[in-house]
């Protein structure tokens, strides 16, 4: 998964503004205490970051 696909999934699931806020501000234990943006910058695969967001926000399986 590319970062652009990750951003599109975030916007589709949470809305553009809220998706950006979550990626920037929400620290997730599934990402080692990082935000999504920090995890992507640290080299985590975008798919792994997306799945961590899905777990943190209980995104239904059909939208993962």
JSON list of N, CA, C and O in Angstrom, two decimals:
[
{"chain": "A", "resi": 1, "resn": "UNK", "atom": "N", "xyz": [0.85, -1.17, 0.00]},
{"chain": "A", "resi": 1, "resn": "UNK", "atom": "CA", "xyz": [0.00, 0.00, 0.00]},
{"chain": "A", "resi": 1, "resn": "UNK", "atom": "C", "xyz": [0.89, 1.24, 0.00]},
{"chain": "A", "resi": 1, "resn": "UNK", "atom": "O", "xyz": [1.87, 1.31, 0.74]},
{"chain": "A", "resi": 2, "resn": "UNK", "atom": "N", "xyz": [0.54, 2.18, -0.82]},
{"chain": "A", "resi": 2, "resn": "UNK", "atom": "CA", "xyz": [1.28, 3.45, -0.88]},
{"chain": "A", "resi": 2, "resn": "UNK", "atom": "C", "xyz": [0.73, 4.44, 0.15]},
{"chain": "A", "resi": 2, "resn": "UNK", "atom": "O", "xyz": [-0.42, 4.31, 0.58]},
{"chain": "A", "resi": 3, "resn": "UNK", "atom": "N", "xyz": [1.54, 5.41, 0.50]},
{"chain": "A", "resi": 3, "resn": "UNK", "atom": "CA", "xyz": [1.09, 6.44, 1.45]},
{"chain": "A", "resi": 3, "resn": "UNK", "atom": "C", "xyz": [-0.13, 7.19, 0.91]},
{"chain": "A", "resi": 3, "resn": "UNK", "atom": "O", "xyz": [-1.01, 7.57, 1.68]},
{"chain": "A", "resi": 4, "resn": "UNK", "atom": "N", "xyz": [-0.19, 7.39, -0.41]},
{"chain": "A", "resi": 4, "resn": "UNK", "atom": "CA", "xyz": [-1.34, 8.10, -0.98]},
{"chain": "A", "resi": 4, "resn": "UNK", "atom": "C", "xyz": [-2.62, 7.29, -0.78]},
{"chain": "A", "resi": 4, "resn": "UNK", "atom": "O", "xyz": [-3.68, 7.87, -0.54]},
{"chain": "A", "resi": 5, "resn": "UNK", "atom": "N", "xyz": [-2.53, 5.98, -0.89]},
{"chain": "A", "resi": 5, "resn": "UNK", "atom": "CA", "xyz": [-3.70, 5.13, -0.64]},
{"chain": "A", "resi": 5, "resn": "UNK", "atom": "C", "xyz": [-4.09, 5.21, 0.83]},
{"chain": "A", "resi": 5, "resn": "UNK", "atom": "O", "xyz": [-5.28, 5.31, 1.16]},
{"chain": "A", "resi": 6, "resn": "UNK", "atom": "N", "xyz": [-3.09, 5.20, 1.72]},
{"chain": "A", "resi": 6, "resn": "UNK", "atom": "CA", "xyz": [-3.36, 5.34, 3.15]},
{"chain": "A", "resi": 6, "resn": "UNK", "atom": "C", "xyz": [-4.12, 6.64, 3.42]},
{"chain": "A", "resi": 6, "resn": "UNK", "atom": "O", "xyz": [-5.12, 6.65, 4.14]},
{"chain": "A", "resi": 7, "resn": "UNK", "atom": "N", "xyz": [-3.66, 7.74, 2.85]},
{"chain": "A", "resi": 7, "resn": "UNK", "atom": "CA", "xyz": [-4.32, 9.04, 3.07]},
{"chain": "A", "resi": 7, "resn": "UNK", "atom": "C", "xyz": [-5.75, 9.03, 2.54]},
{"chain": "A", "resi": 7, "resn": "UNK", "atom": "O", "xyz": [-6.66, 9.58, 3.16]},
{"chain": "A", "resi": 8, "resn": "UNK", "atom": "N", "xyz": [-5.96, 8.38, 1.41]},
{"chain": "A", "resi": 8, "resn": "UNK", "atom": "CA", "xyz": [-7.31, 8.29, 0.83]},
{"chain": "A", "resi": 8, "resn": "UNK", "atom": "C", "xyz": [-8.22, 7.47, 1.74]},
{"chain": "A", "resi": 8, "resn": "UNK", "atom": "O", "xyz": [-9.36, 7.85, 1.98]},
{"chain": "A", "resi": 9, "resn": "UNK", "atom": "N", "xyz": [-7.72, 6.34, 2.25]},
{"chain": "A", "resi": 9, "resn": "UNK", "atom": "CA", "xyz": [-8.51, 5.52, 3.17]},
{"chain": "A", "resi": 9, "resn": "UNK", "atom": "C", "xyz": [-8.86, 6.31, 4.43]},
{"chain": "A", "resi": 9, "resn": "UNK", "atom": "O", "xyz": [-10.00, 6.22, 4.92]},
{"chain": "A", "resi": 10, "resn": "UNK", "atom": "N", "xyz": [-7.90, 7.05, 4.96]},
{"chain": "A", "resi": 10, "resn": "UNK", "atom": "CA", "xyz": [-8.16, 7.87, 6.15]},
{"chain": "A", "resi": 10, "resn": "UNK", "atom": "C", "xyz": [-9.25, 8.89, 5.88]},
{"chain": "A", "resi": 10, "resn": "UNK", "atom": "O", "xyz": [-10.17, 9.07, 6.68]},
{"chain": "A", "resi": 11, "resn": "UNK", "atom": "N", "xyz": [-9.17, 9.57, 4.74]},
{"chain": "A", "resi": 11, "resn": "UNK", "atom": "CA", "xyz": [-10.16, 10.59, 4.39]},
{"chain": "A", "resi": 11, "resn": "UNK", "atom": "C", "xyz": [-11.53, 9.96, 4.18]},
{"chain": "A", "resi": 11, "resn": "UNK", "atom": "O", "xyz": [-12.55, 10.52, 4.62]},
{"chain": "A", "resi": 12, "resn": "UNK", "atom": "N", "xyz": [-11.57, 8.80, 3.54]},
{"chain": "A", "resi": 12, "resn": "UNK", "atom": "CA", "xyz": [-12.85, 8.14, 3.30]},
{"chain": "A", "resi": 12, "resn": "UNK", "atom": "C", "xyz": [-13.49, 7.66, 4.60]},
{"chain": "A", "resi": 12, "resn": "UNK", "atom": "O", "xyz": [-14.71, 7.73, 4.74]},
{"chain": "A", "resi": 13, "resn": "UNK", "atom": "N", "xyz": [-12.69, 7.19, 5.52]},
{"chain": "A", "resi": 13, "resn": "UNK", "atom": "CA", "xyz": [-13.22, 6.65, 6.77]},
{"chain": "A", "resi": 13, "resn": "UNK", "atom": "C", "xyz": [-13.59, 7.73, 7.77]},
{"chain": "A", "resi": 13, "resn": "UNK", "atom": "O", "xyz": [-14.61, 7.64, 8.45]},
{"chain": "A", "resi": 14, "resn": "UNK", "atom": "N", "xyz": [-12.77, 8.77, 7.88]},
{"chain": "A", "resi": 14, "resn": "UNK", "atom": "CA", "xyz": [-12.93, 9.75, 8.95]},
{"chain": "A", "resi": 14, "resn": "UNK", "atom": "C", "xyz": [-13.26, 11.16, 8.47]},
{"chain": "A", "resi": 14, "resn": "UNK", "atom": "O", "xyz": [-13.52, 12.04, 9.28]},
{"chain": "A", "resi": 15, "resn": "UNK", "atom": "N", "xyz": [-13.20, 11.40, 7.17]},
{"chain": "A", "resi": 15, "resn": "UNK", "atom": "CA", "xyz": [-13.31, 12.76, 6.64]},
{"chain": "A", "resi": 15, "resn": "UNK", "atom": "C", "xyz": [-11.92, 13.34, 6.51]},
{"chain": "A", "resi": 15, "resn": "UNK", "atom": "O", "xyz": [-10.99, 12.94, 7.23]},
{"chain": "A", "resi": 16, "resn": "UNK", "atom": "N", "xyz": [-11.76, 14.26, 5.59]},
{"chain": "A", "resi": 16, "resn": "UNK", "atom": "CA", "xyz": [-10.43, 14.81, 5.29]},
{"chain": "A", "resi": 16, "resn": "UNK", "atom": "C", "xyz": [-9.76, 15.43, 6.52]},
{"chain": "A", "resi": 16, "resn": "UNK", "atom": "O", "xyz": [-8.64, 15.07, 6.89]},
{"chain": "A", "resi": 17, "resn": "UNK", "atom": "N", "xyz": [-10.45, 16.34, 7.18]},
{"chain": "A", "resi": 17, "resn": "UNK", "atom": "CA", "xyz": [-9.85, 17.07, 8.31]},
{"chain": "A", "resi": 17, "resn": "UNK", "atom": "C", "xyz": [-9.61, 16.15, 9.50]},
{"chain": "A", "resi": 17, "resn": "UNK", "atom": "O", "xyz": [-8.52, 16.13, 10.07]},
{"chain": "A", "resi": 18, "resn": "UNK", "atom": "N", "xyz": [-10.62, 15.37, 9.87]},
{"chain": "A", "resi": 18, "resn": "UNK", "atom": "CA", "xyz": [-10.46, 14.48, 11.03]},
{"chain": "A", "resi": 18, "resn": "UNK", "atom": "C", "xyz": [-9.40, 13.42, 10.75]},
{"chain": "A", "resi": 18, "resn": "UNK", "atom": "O", "xyz": [-8.60, 13.07, 11.64]},
{"chain": "A", "resi": 19, "resn": "UNK", "atom": "N", "xyz": [-9.36, 12.89, 9.54]},
{"chain": "A", "resi": 19, "resn": "UNK", "atom": "CA", "xyz": [-8.34, 11.91, 9.18]},
{"chain": "A", "resi": 19, "resn": "UNK", "atom": "C", "xyz": [-6.94, 12.46, 9.34]},
{"chain": "A", "resi": 19, "resn": "UNK", "atom": "O", "xyz": [-6.05, 11.78, 9.85]},
{"chain": "A", "resi": 20, "resn": "UNK", "atom": "N", "xyz": [-6.74, 13.69, 8.89]},
{"chain": "A", "resi": 20, "resn": "UNK", "atom": "CA", "xyz": [-5.43, 14.33, 9.05]},
{"chain": "A", "resi": 20, "resn": "UNK", "atom": "C", "xyz": [-5.10, 14.55, 10.53]},
{"chain": "A", "resi": 20, "resn": "UNK", "atom": "O", "xyz": [-3.95, 14.36, 10.94]},
{"chain": "A", "resi": 21, "resn": "UNK", "atom": "N", "xyz": [-6.10, 14.94, 11.31]},
{"chain": "A", "resi": 21, "resn": "UNK", "atom": "CA", "xyz": [-5.87, 15.16, 12.74]},
{"chain": "A", "resi": 21, "resn": "UNK", "atom": "C", "xyz": [-5.51, 13.86, 13.45]},
{"chain": "A", "resi": 21, "resn": "UNK", "atom": "O", "xyz": [-4.60, 13.83, 14.28]},
{"chain": "A", "resi": 22, "resn": "UNK", "atom": "N", "xyz": [-6.21, 12.78, 13.11]},
{"chain": "A", "resi": 22, "resn": "UNK", "atom": "CA", "xyz": [-5.91, 11.48, 13.73]},
{"chain": "A", "resi": 22, "resn": "UNK", "atom": "C", "xyz": [-4.49, 11.06, 13.38]},
{"chain": "A", "resi": 22, "resn": "UNK", "atom": "O", "xyz": [-3.73, 10.63, 14.26]},
{"chain": "A", "resi": 23, "resn": "UNK", "atom": "N", "xyz": [-4.13, 11.17, 12.10]},
{"chain": "A", "resi": 23, "resn": "UNK", "atom": "CA", "xyz": [-2.79, 10.76, 11.67]},
{"chain": "A", "resi": 23, "resn": "UNK", "atom": "C", "xyz": [-1.71, 11.57, 12.36]},
{"chain": "A", "resi": 23, "resn": "UNK", "atom": "O", "xyz": [-0.65, 11.05, 12.71]},
{"chain": "A", "resi": 24, "resn": "UNK", "atom": "N", "xyz": [-1.98, 12.83, 12.60]},
{"chain": "A", "resi": 24, "resn": "UNK", "atom": "CA", "xyz": [-0.99, 13.72, 13.20]},
{"chain": "A", "resi": 24, "resn": "UNK", "atom": "C", "xyz": [-0.94, 13.62, 14.73]},
{"chain": "A", "resi": 24, "resn": "UNK", "atom": "O", "xyz": [0.14, 13.72, 15.32]},
{"chain": "A", "resi": 25, "resn": "UNK", "atom": "N", "xyz": [-2.10, 13.42, 15.38]},
{"chain": "A", "resi": 25, "resn": "UNK", "atom": "CA", "xyz": [-2.18, 13.62, 16.83]},
{"chain": "A", "resi": 25, "resn": "UNK", "atom": "C", "xyz": [-2.42, 12.37, 17.68]},
{"chain": "A", "resi": 25, "resn": "UNK", "atom": "O", "xyz": [-2.09, 12.36, 18.86]},
{"chain": "A", "resi": 26, "resn": "UNK", "atom": "N", "xyz": [-3.03, 11.34, 17.12]},
{"chain": "A", "resi": 26, "resn": "UNK", "atom": "CA", "xyz": [-3.44, 10.19, 17.94]},
{"chain": "A", "resi": 26, "resn": "UNK", "atom": "C", "xyz": [-2.29, 9.19, 18.07]},
{"chain": "A", "resi": 26, "resn": "UNK", "atom": "O", "xyz": [-1.88, 8.57, 17.09]},
{"chain": "A", "resi": 27, "resn": "UNK", "atom": "N", "xyz": [-1.81, 9.02, 19.28]},
{"chain": "A", "resi": 27, "resn": "UNK", "atom": "CA", "xyz": [-0.72, 8.08, 19.57]},
{"chain": "A", "resi": 27, "resn": "UNK", "atom": "C", "xyz": [-1.32, 6.69, 19.77]},
{"chain": "A", "resi": 27, "resn": "UNK", "atom": "O", "xyz": [-2.29, 6.53, 20.51]},
{"chain": "A", "resi": 28, "resn": "UNK", "atom": "N", "xyz": [-0.75, 5.70, 19.09]},
{"chain": "A", "resi": 28, "resn": "UNK", "atom": "CA", "xyz": [-1.30, 4.34, 19.14]},
{"chain": "A", "resi": 28, "resn": "UNK", "atom": "C", "xyz": [-0.27, 3.36, 19.67]},
{"chain": "A", "resi": 28, "resn": "UNK", "atom": "O", "xyz": [0.88, 3.35, 19.22]},
{"chain": "A", "resi": 29, "resn": "UNK", "atom": "N", "xyz": [-0.71, 2.54, 20.61]},
{"chain": "A", "resi": 29, "resn": "UNK", "atom": "CA", "xyz": [0.19, 1.52, 21.16]},
{"chain": "A", "resi": 29, "resn": "UNK", "atom": "C", "xyz": [0.60, 0.52, 20.09]},
{"chain": "A", "resi": 29, "resn": "UNK", "atom": "O", "xyz": [1.72, -0.01, 20.13]},
{"chain": "A", "resi": 30, "resn": "UNK", "atom": "N", "xyz": [-0.28, 0.24, 19.14]},
{"chain": "A", "resi": 30, "resn": "UNK", "atom": "CA", "xyz": [0.02, -0.69, 18.06]},
{"chain": "A", "resi": 30, "resn": "UNK", "atom": "C", "xyz": [1.14, -0.21, 17.16]},
{"chain": "A", "resi": 30, "resn": "UNK", "atom": "O", "xyz": [1.67, -0.99, 16.35]},
{"chain": "A", "resi": 31, "resn": "UNK", "atom": "N", "xyz": [1.50, 1.05, 17.29]},
{"chain": "A", "resi": 31, "resn": "UNK", "atom": "CA", "xyz": [2.59, 1.62, 16.51]},
{"chain": "A", "resi": 31, "resn": "UNK", "atom": "C", "xyz": [3.77, 1.99, 17.40]},
{"chain": "A", "resi": 31, "resn": "UNK", "atom": "O", "xyz": [4.57, 2.86, 17.07]},
{"chain": "A", "resi": 32, "resn": "UNK", "atom": "N", "xyz": [3.84, 1.35, 18.55]},
{"chain": "A", "resi": 32, "resn": "UNK", "atom": "CA", "xyz": [4.96, 1.60, 19.46]},
{"chain": "A", "resi": 32, "resn": "UNK", "atom": "C", "xyz": [4.93, 2.98, 20.09]},
{"chain": "A", "resi": 32, "resn": "UNK", "atom": "O", "xyz": [5.97, 3.57, 20.34]},
{"chain": "A", "resi": 33, "resn": "UNK", "atom": "N", "xyz": [3.72, 3.49, 20.35]},
{"chain": "A", "resi": 33, "resn": "UNK", "atom": "CA", "xyz": [3.60, 4.81, 20.97]},
{"chain": "A", "resi": 33, "resn": "UNK", "atom": "C", "xyz": [3.83, 5.95, 20.00]},
{"chain": "A", "resi": 33, "resn": "UNK", "atom": "O", "xyz": [4.20, 7.04, 20.40]},
{"chain": "A", "resi": 34, "resn": "UNK", "atom": "N", "xyz": [3.60, 5.69, 18.73]},
{"chain": "A", "resi": 34, "resn": "UNK", "atom": "CA", "xyz": [3.76, 6.73, 17.69]},
{"chain": "A", "resi": 34, "resn": "UNK", "atom": "C", "xyz": [2.40, 7.10, 17.12]},
{"chain": "A", "resi": 34, "resn": "UNK", "atom": "O", "xyz": [1.45, 6.34, 17.20]},
{"chain": "A", "resi": 35, "resn": "UNK", "atom": "N", "xyz": [2.36, 8.25, 16.49]},
{"chain": "A", "resi": 35, "resn": "UNK", "atom": "CA", "xyz": [1.20, 8.60, 15.68]},
{"chain": "A", "resi": 35, "resn": "UNK", "atom": "C", "xyz": [1.37, 7.92, 14.32]},
{"chain": "A", "resi": 35, "resn": "UNK", "atom": "O", "xyz": [2.45, 7.43, 13.99]},
{"chain": "A", "resi": 36, "resn": "UNK", "atom": "N", "xyz": [0.31, 7.92, 13.52]},
{"chain": "A", "resi": 36, "resn": "UNK", "atom": "CA", "xyz": [0.41, 7.35, 12.17]},
{"chain": "A", "resi": 36, "resn": "UNK", "atom": "C", "xyz": [1.47, 8.08, 11.36]},
{"chain": "A", "resi": 36, "resn": "UNK", "atom": "O", "xyz": [2.28, 7.44, 10.67]},
{"chain": "A", "resi": 37, "resn": "UNK", "atom": "N", "xyz": [1.48, 9.40, 11.43]},
{"chain": "A", "resi": 37, "resn": "UNK", "atom": "CA", "xyz": [2.47, 10.17, 10.68]},
{"chain": "A", "resi": 37, "resn": "UNK", "atom": "C", "xyz": [3.90, 9.83, 11.13]},
{"chain": "A", "resi": 37, "resn": "UNK", "atom": "O", "xyz": [4.79, 9.66, 10.30]},
{"chain": "A", "resi": 38, "resn": "UNK", "atom": "N", "xyz": [4.11, 9.71, 12.43]},
{"chain": "A", "resi": 38, "resn": "UNK", "atom": "CA", "xyz": [5.44, 9.37, 12.93]},
{"chain": "A", "resi": 38, "resn": "UNK", "atom": "C", "xyz": [5.85, 7.97, 12.49]},
{"chain": "A", "resi": 38, "resn": "UNK", "atom": "O", "xyz": [7.00, 7.75, 12.12]},
{"chain": "A", "resi": 39, "resn": "UNK", "atom": "N", "xyz": [4.90, 7.04, 12.50]},
{"chain": "A", "resi": 39, "resn": "UNK", "atom": "CA", "xyz": [5.20, 5.67, 12.08]},
{"chain": "A", "resi": 39, "resn": "UNK", "atom": "C", "xyz": [5.57, 5.63, 10.60]},
{"chain": "A", "resi": 39, "resn": "UNK", "atom": "O", "xyz": [6.53, 4.95, 10.22]},
{"chain": "A", "resi": 40, "resn": "UNK", "atom": "N", "xyz": [4.84, 6.35, 9.78]},
{"chain": "A", "resi": 40, "resn": "UNK", "atom": "CA", "xyz": [5.16, 6.40, 8.35]},
{"chain": "A", "resi": 40, "resn": "UNK", "atom": "C", "xyz": [6.54, 7.01, 8.13]},
{"chain": "A", "resi": 40, "resn": "UNK", "atom": "O", "xyz": [7.34, 6.50, 7.34]},
{"chain": "A", "resi": 41, "resn": "UNK", "atom": "N", "xyz": [6.84, 8.07, 8.84]},
{"chain": "A", "resi": 41, "resn": "UNK", "atom": "CA", "xyz": [8.15, 8.71, 8.73]},
{"chain": "A", "resi": 41, "resn": "UNK", "atom": "C", "xyz": [9.26, 7.79, 9.20]},
{"chain": "A", "resi": 41, "resn": "UNK", "atom": "O", "xyz": [10.39, 7.85, 8.69]},
{"chain": "A", "resi": 42, "resn": "UNK", "atom": "N", "xyz": [8.96, 6.92, 10.17]},
{"chain": "A", "resi": 42, "resn": "UNK", "atom": "CA", "xyz": [9.96, 5.99, 10.70]},
{"chain": "A", "resi": 42, "resn": "UNK", "atom": "C", "xyz": [10.13, 4.77, 9.80]},
{"chain": "A", "resi": 42, "resn": "UNK", "atom": "O", "xyz": [10.97, 3.91, 10.07]},
{"chain": "A", "resi": 43, "resn": "UNK", "atom": "N", "xyz": [9.32, 4.68, 8.74]},
{"chain": "A", "resi": 43, "resn": "UNK", "atom": "CA", "xyz": [9.49, 3.59, 7.79]},
{"chain": "A", "resi": 43, "resn": "UNK", "atom": "C", "xyz": [8.53, 2.42, 7.94]},
{"chain": "A", "resi": 43, "resn": "UNK", "atom": "O", "xyz": [8.68, 1.41, 7.28]},
{"chain": "A", "resi": 44, "resn": "UNK", "atom": "N", "xyz": [7.53, 2.56, 8.82]},
{"chain": "A", "resi": 44, "resn": "UNK", "atom": "CA", "xyz": [6.53, 1.50, 8.93]},
{"chain": "A", "resi": 44, "resn": "UNK", "atom": "C", "xyz": [5.78, 1.41, 7.61]},
{"chain": "A", "resi": 44, "resn": "UNK", "atom": "O", "xyz": [5.48, 2.43, 6.97]},
{"chain": "A", "resi": 45, "resn": "UNK", "atom": "N", "xyz": [5.43, 0.20, 7.17]},
{"chain": "A", "resi": 45, "resn": "UNK", "atom": "CA", "xyz": [4.62, 0.06, 5.95]},
{"chain": "A", "resi": 45, "resn": "UNK", "atom": "C", "xyz": [3.24, 0.71, 6.14]},
{"chain": "A", "resi": 45, "resn": "UNK", "atom": "O", "xyz": [2.63, 0.60, 7.21]},
{"chain": "A", "resi": 46, "resn": "UNK", "atom": "N", "xyz": [2.76, 1.37, 5.11]},
{"chain": "A", "resi": 46, "resn": "UNK", "atom": "CA", "xyz": [1.48, 2.07, 5.19]},
{"chain": "A", "resi": 46, "resn": "UNK", "atom": "C", "xyz": [0.34, 1.12, 5.55]},
{"chain": "A", "resi": 46, "resn": "UNK", "atom": "O", "xyz": [-0.57, 1.49, 6.30]},
{"chain": "A", "resi": 47, "resn": "UNK", "atom": "N", "xyz": [0.38, -0.10, 5.05]},
{"chain": "A", "resi": 47, "resn": "UNK", "atom": "CA", "xyz": [-0.68, -1.06, 5.38]},
{"chain": "A", "resi": 47, "resn": "UNK", "atom": "C", "xyz": [-0.68, -1.38, 6.87]},
{"chain": "A", "resi": 47, "resn": "UNK", "atom": "O", "xyz": [-1.75, -1.48, 7.49]},
{"chain": "A", "resi": 48, "resn": "UNK", "atom": "N", "xyz": [0.49, -1.54, 7.46]},
{"chain": "A", "resi": 48, "resn": "UNK", "atom": "CA", "xyz": [0.59, -1.80, 8.90]},
{"chain": "A", "resi": 48, "resn": "UNK", "atom": "C", "xyz": [0.03, -0.63, 9.69]},
{"chain": "A", "resi": 48, "resn": "UNK", "atom": "O", "xyz": [-0.68, -0.83, 10.69]},
{"chain": "A", "resi": 49, "resn": "UNK", "atom": "N", "xyz": [0.31, 0.57, 9.26]},
{"chain": "A", "resi": 49, "resn": "UNK", "atom": "CA", "xyz": [-0.19, 1.77, 9.93]},
{"chain": "A", "resi": 49, "resn": "UNK", "atom": "C", "xyz": [-1.72, 1.83, 9.80]},
{"chain": "A", "resi": 49, "resn": "UNK", "atom": "O", "xyz": [-2.43, 2.09, 10.78]},
{"chain": "A", "resi": 50, "resn": "UNK", "atom": "N", "xyz": [-2.23, 1.55, 8.59]},
{"chain": "A", "resi": 50, "resn": "UNK", "atom": "CA", "xyz": [-3.68, 1.56, 8.38]},
{"chain": "A", "resi": 50, "resn": "UNK", "atom": "C", "xyz": [-4.36, 0.55, 9.30]},
{"chain": "A", "resi": 50, "resn": "UNK", "atom": "O", "xyz": [-5.38, 0.85, 9.93]},
{"chain": "A", "resi": 51, "resn": "UNK", "atom": "N", "xyz": [-3.81, -0.65, 9.40]},
{"chain": "A", "resi": 51, "resn": "UNK", "atom": "CA", "xyz": [-4.42, -1.67, 10.25]},
{"chain": "A", "resi": 51, "resn": "UNK", "atom": "C", "xyz": [-4.37, -1.27, 11.73]},
{"chain": "A", "resi": 51, "resn": "UNK", "atom": "O", "xyz": [-5.31, -1.55, 12.48]},
{"chain": "A", "resi": 52, "resn": "UNK", "atom": "N", "xyz": [-3.33, -0.59, 12.14]},
{"chain": "A", "resi": 52, "resn": "UNK", "atom": "CA", "xyz": [-3.25, -0.10, 13.53]},
{"chain": "A", "resi": 52, "resn": "UNK", "atom": "C", "xyz": [-4.32, 0.96, 13.78]},
{"chain": "A", "resi": 52, "resn": "UNK", "atom": "O", "xyz": [-4.95, 0.97, 14.85]},
{"chain": "A", "resi": 53, "resn": "UNK", "atom": "N", "xyz": [-4.54, 1.83, 12.80]},
{"chain": "A", "resi": 53, "resn": "UNK", "atom": "CA", "xyz": [-5.61, 2.84, 12.92]},
{"chain": "A", "resi": 53, "resn": "UNK", "atom": "C", "xyz": [-6.96, 2.13, 13.01]},
{"chain": "A", "resi": 53, "resn": "UNK", "atom": "O", "xyz": [-7.80, 2.48, 13.85]},
{"chain": "A", "resi": 54, "resn": "UNK", "atom": "N", "xyz": [-7.16, 1.14, 12.15]},
{"chain": "A", "resi": 54, "resn": "UNK", "atom": "CA", "xyz": [-8.42, 0.39, 12.15]},
{"chain": "A", "resi": 54, "resn": "UNK", "atom": "C", "xyz": [-8.67, -0.26, 13.51]},
{"chain": "A", "resi": 54, "resn": "UNK", "atom": "O", "xyz": [-9.80, -0.22, 14.03]},
{"chain": "A", "resi": 55, "resn": "UNK", "atom": "N", "xyz": [-7.64, -0.85, 14.10]},
{"chain": "A", "resi": 55, "resn": "UNK", "atom": "CA", "xyz": [-7.77, -1.46, 15.42]},
{"chain": "A", "resi": 55, "resn": "UNK", "atom": "C", "xyz": [-8.10, -0.41, 16.48]},
{"chain": "A", "resi": 55, "resn": "UNK", "atom": "O", "xyz": [-8.97, -0.63, 17.32]},
{"chain": "A", "resi": 56, "resn": "UNK", "atom": "N", "xyz": [-7.41, 0.70, 16.44]},
{"chain": "A", "resi": 56, "resn": "UNK", "atom": "CA", "xyz": [-7.60, 1.74, 17.45]},
{"chain": "A", "resi": 56, "resn": "UNK", "atom": "C", "xyz": [-8.99, 2.37, 17.38]},
{"chain": "A", "resi": 56, "resn": "UNK", "atom": "O", "xyz": [-9.54, 2.79, 18.40]},
{"chain": "A", "resi": 57, "resn": "UNK", "atom": "N", "xyz": [-9.58, 2.43, 16.18]},
{"chain": "A", "resi": 57, "resn": "UNK", "atom": "CA", "xyz": [-10.86, 3.09, 16.01]},
{"chain": "A", "resi": 57, "resn": "UNK", "atom": "C", "xyz": [-11.99, 2.13, 15.64]},
{"chain": "A", "resi": 57, "resn": "UNK", "atom": "O", "xyz": [-13.06, 2.57, 15.21]},
{"chain": "A", "resi": 58, "resn": "UNK", "atom": "N", "xyz": [-11.77, 0.84, 15.84]},
{"chain": "A", "resi": 58, "resn": "UNK", "atom": "CA", "xyz": [-12.80, -0.18, 15.59]},
{"chain": "A", "resi": 58, "resn": "UNK", "atom": "C", "xyz": [-13.45, -0.06, 14.21]},
{"chain": "A", "resi": 58, "resn": "UNK", "atom": "O", "xyz": [-14.67, -0.12, 14.08]},
{"chain": "A", "resi": 59, "resn": "UNK", "atom": "N", "xyz": [-12.62, 0.12, 13.20]},
{"chain": "A", "resi": 59, "resn": "UNK", "atom": "CA", "xyz": [-13.12, 0.16, 11.83]},
{"chain": "A", "resi": 59, "resn": "UNK", "atom": "C", "xyz": [-13.58, -1.25, 11.47]},
{"chain": "A", "resi": 59, "resn": "UNK", "atom": "O", "xyz": [-12.84, -2.21, 11.69]},
{"chain": "A", "resi": 60, "resn": "UNK", "atom": "N", "xyz": [-14.81, -1.40, 10.96]},
{"chain": "A", "resi": 60, "resn": "UNK", "atom": "CA", "xyz": [-15.32, -2.73, 10.62]},
{"chain": "A", "resi": 60, "resn": "UNK", "atom": "C", "xyz": [-14.42, -3.44, 9.60]},
{"chain": "A", "resi": 60, "resn": "UNK", "atom": "O", "xyz": [-13.81, -2.81, 8.74]},
{"chain": "A", "resi": 61, "resn": "UNK", "atom": "N", "xyz": [-14.40, -4.75, 9.69]},
{"chain": "A", "resi": 61, "resn": "UNK", "atom": "CA", "xyz": [-13.52, -5.58, 8.85]},
{"chain": "A", "resi": 61, "resn": "UNK", "atom": "C", "xyz": [-13.73, -5.33, 7.37]},
{"chain": "A", "resi": 61, "resn": "UNK", "atom": "O", "xyz": [-12.76, -5.33, 6.60]},
{"chain": "A", "resi": 62, "resn": "UNK", "atom": "N", "xyz": [-14.93, -5.10, 6.92]},
{"chain": "A", "resi": 62, "resn": "UNK", "atom": "CA", "xyz": [-15.19, -4.90, 5.49]},
{"chain": "A", "resi": 62, "resn": "UNK", "atom": "C", "xyz": [-14.60, -3.61, 4.94]},
{"chain": "A", "resi": 62, "resn": "UNK", "atom": "O", "xyz": [-14.48, -3.45, 3.73]},
{"chain": "A", "resi": 63, "resn": "UNK", "atom": "N", "xyz": [-14.19, -2.68, 5.82]},
{"chain": "A", "resi": 63, "resn": "UNK", "atom": "CA", "xyz": [-13.57, -1.43, 5.35]},
{"chain": "A", "resi": 63, "resn": "UNK", "atom": "C", "xyz": [-12.08, -1.38, 5.63]},
{"chain": "A", "resi": 63, "resn": "UNK", "atom": "O", "xyz": [-11.45, -0.34, 5.44]},
{"chain": "A", "resi": 64, "resn": "UNK", "atom": "N", "xyz": [-11.51, -2.49, 6.06]},
{"chain": "A", "resi": 64, "resn": "UNK", "atom": "CA", "xyz": [-10.06, -2.51, 6.38]},
{"chain": "A", "resi": 64, "resn": "UNK", "atom": "C", "xyz": [-9.23, -2.74, 5.17]},
{"chain": "A", "resi": 64, "resn": "UNK", "atom": "O", "xyz": [-9.35, -3.43, 4.32]}
]
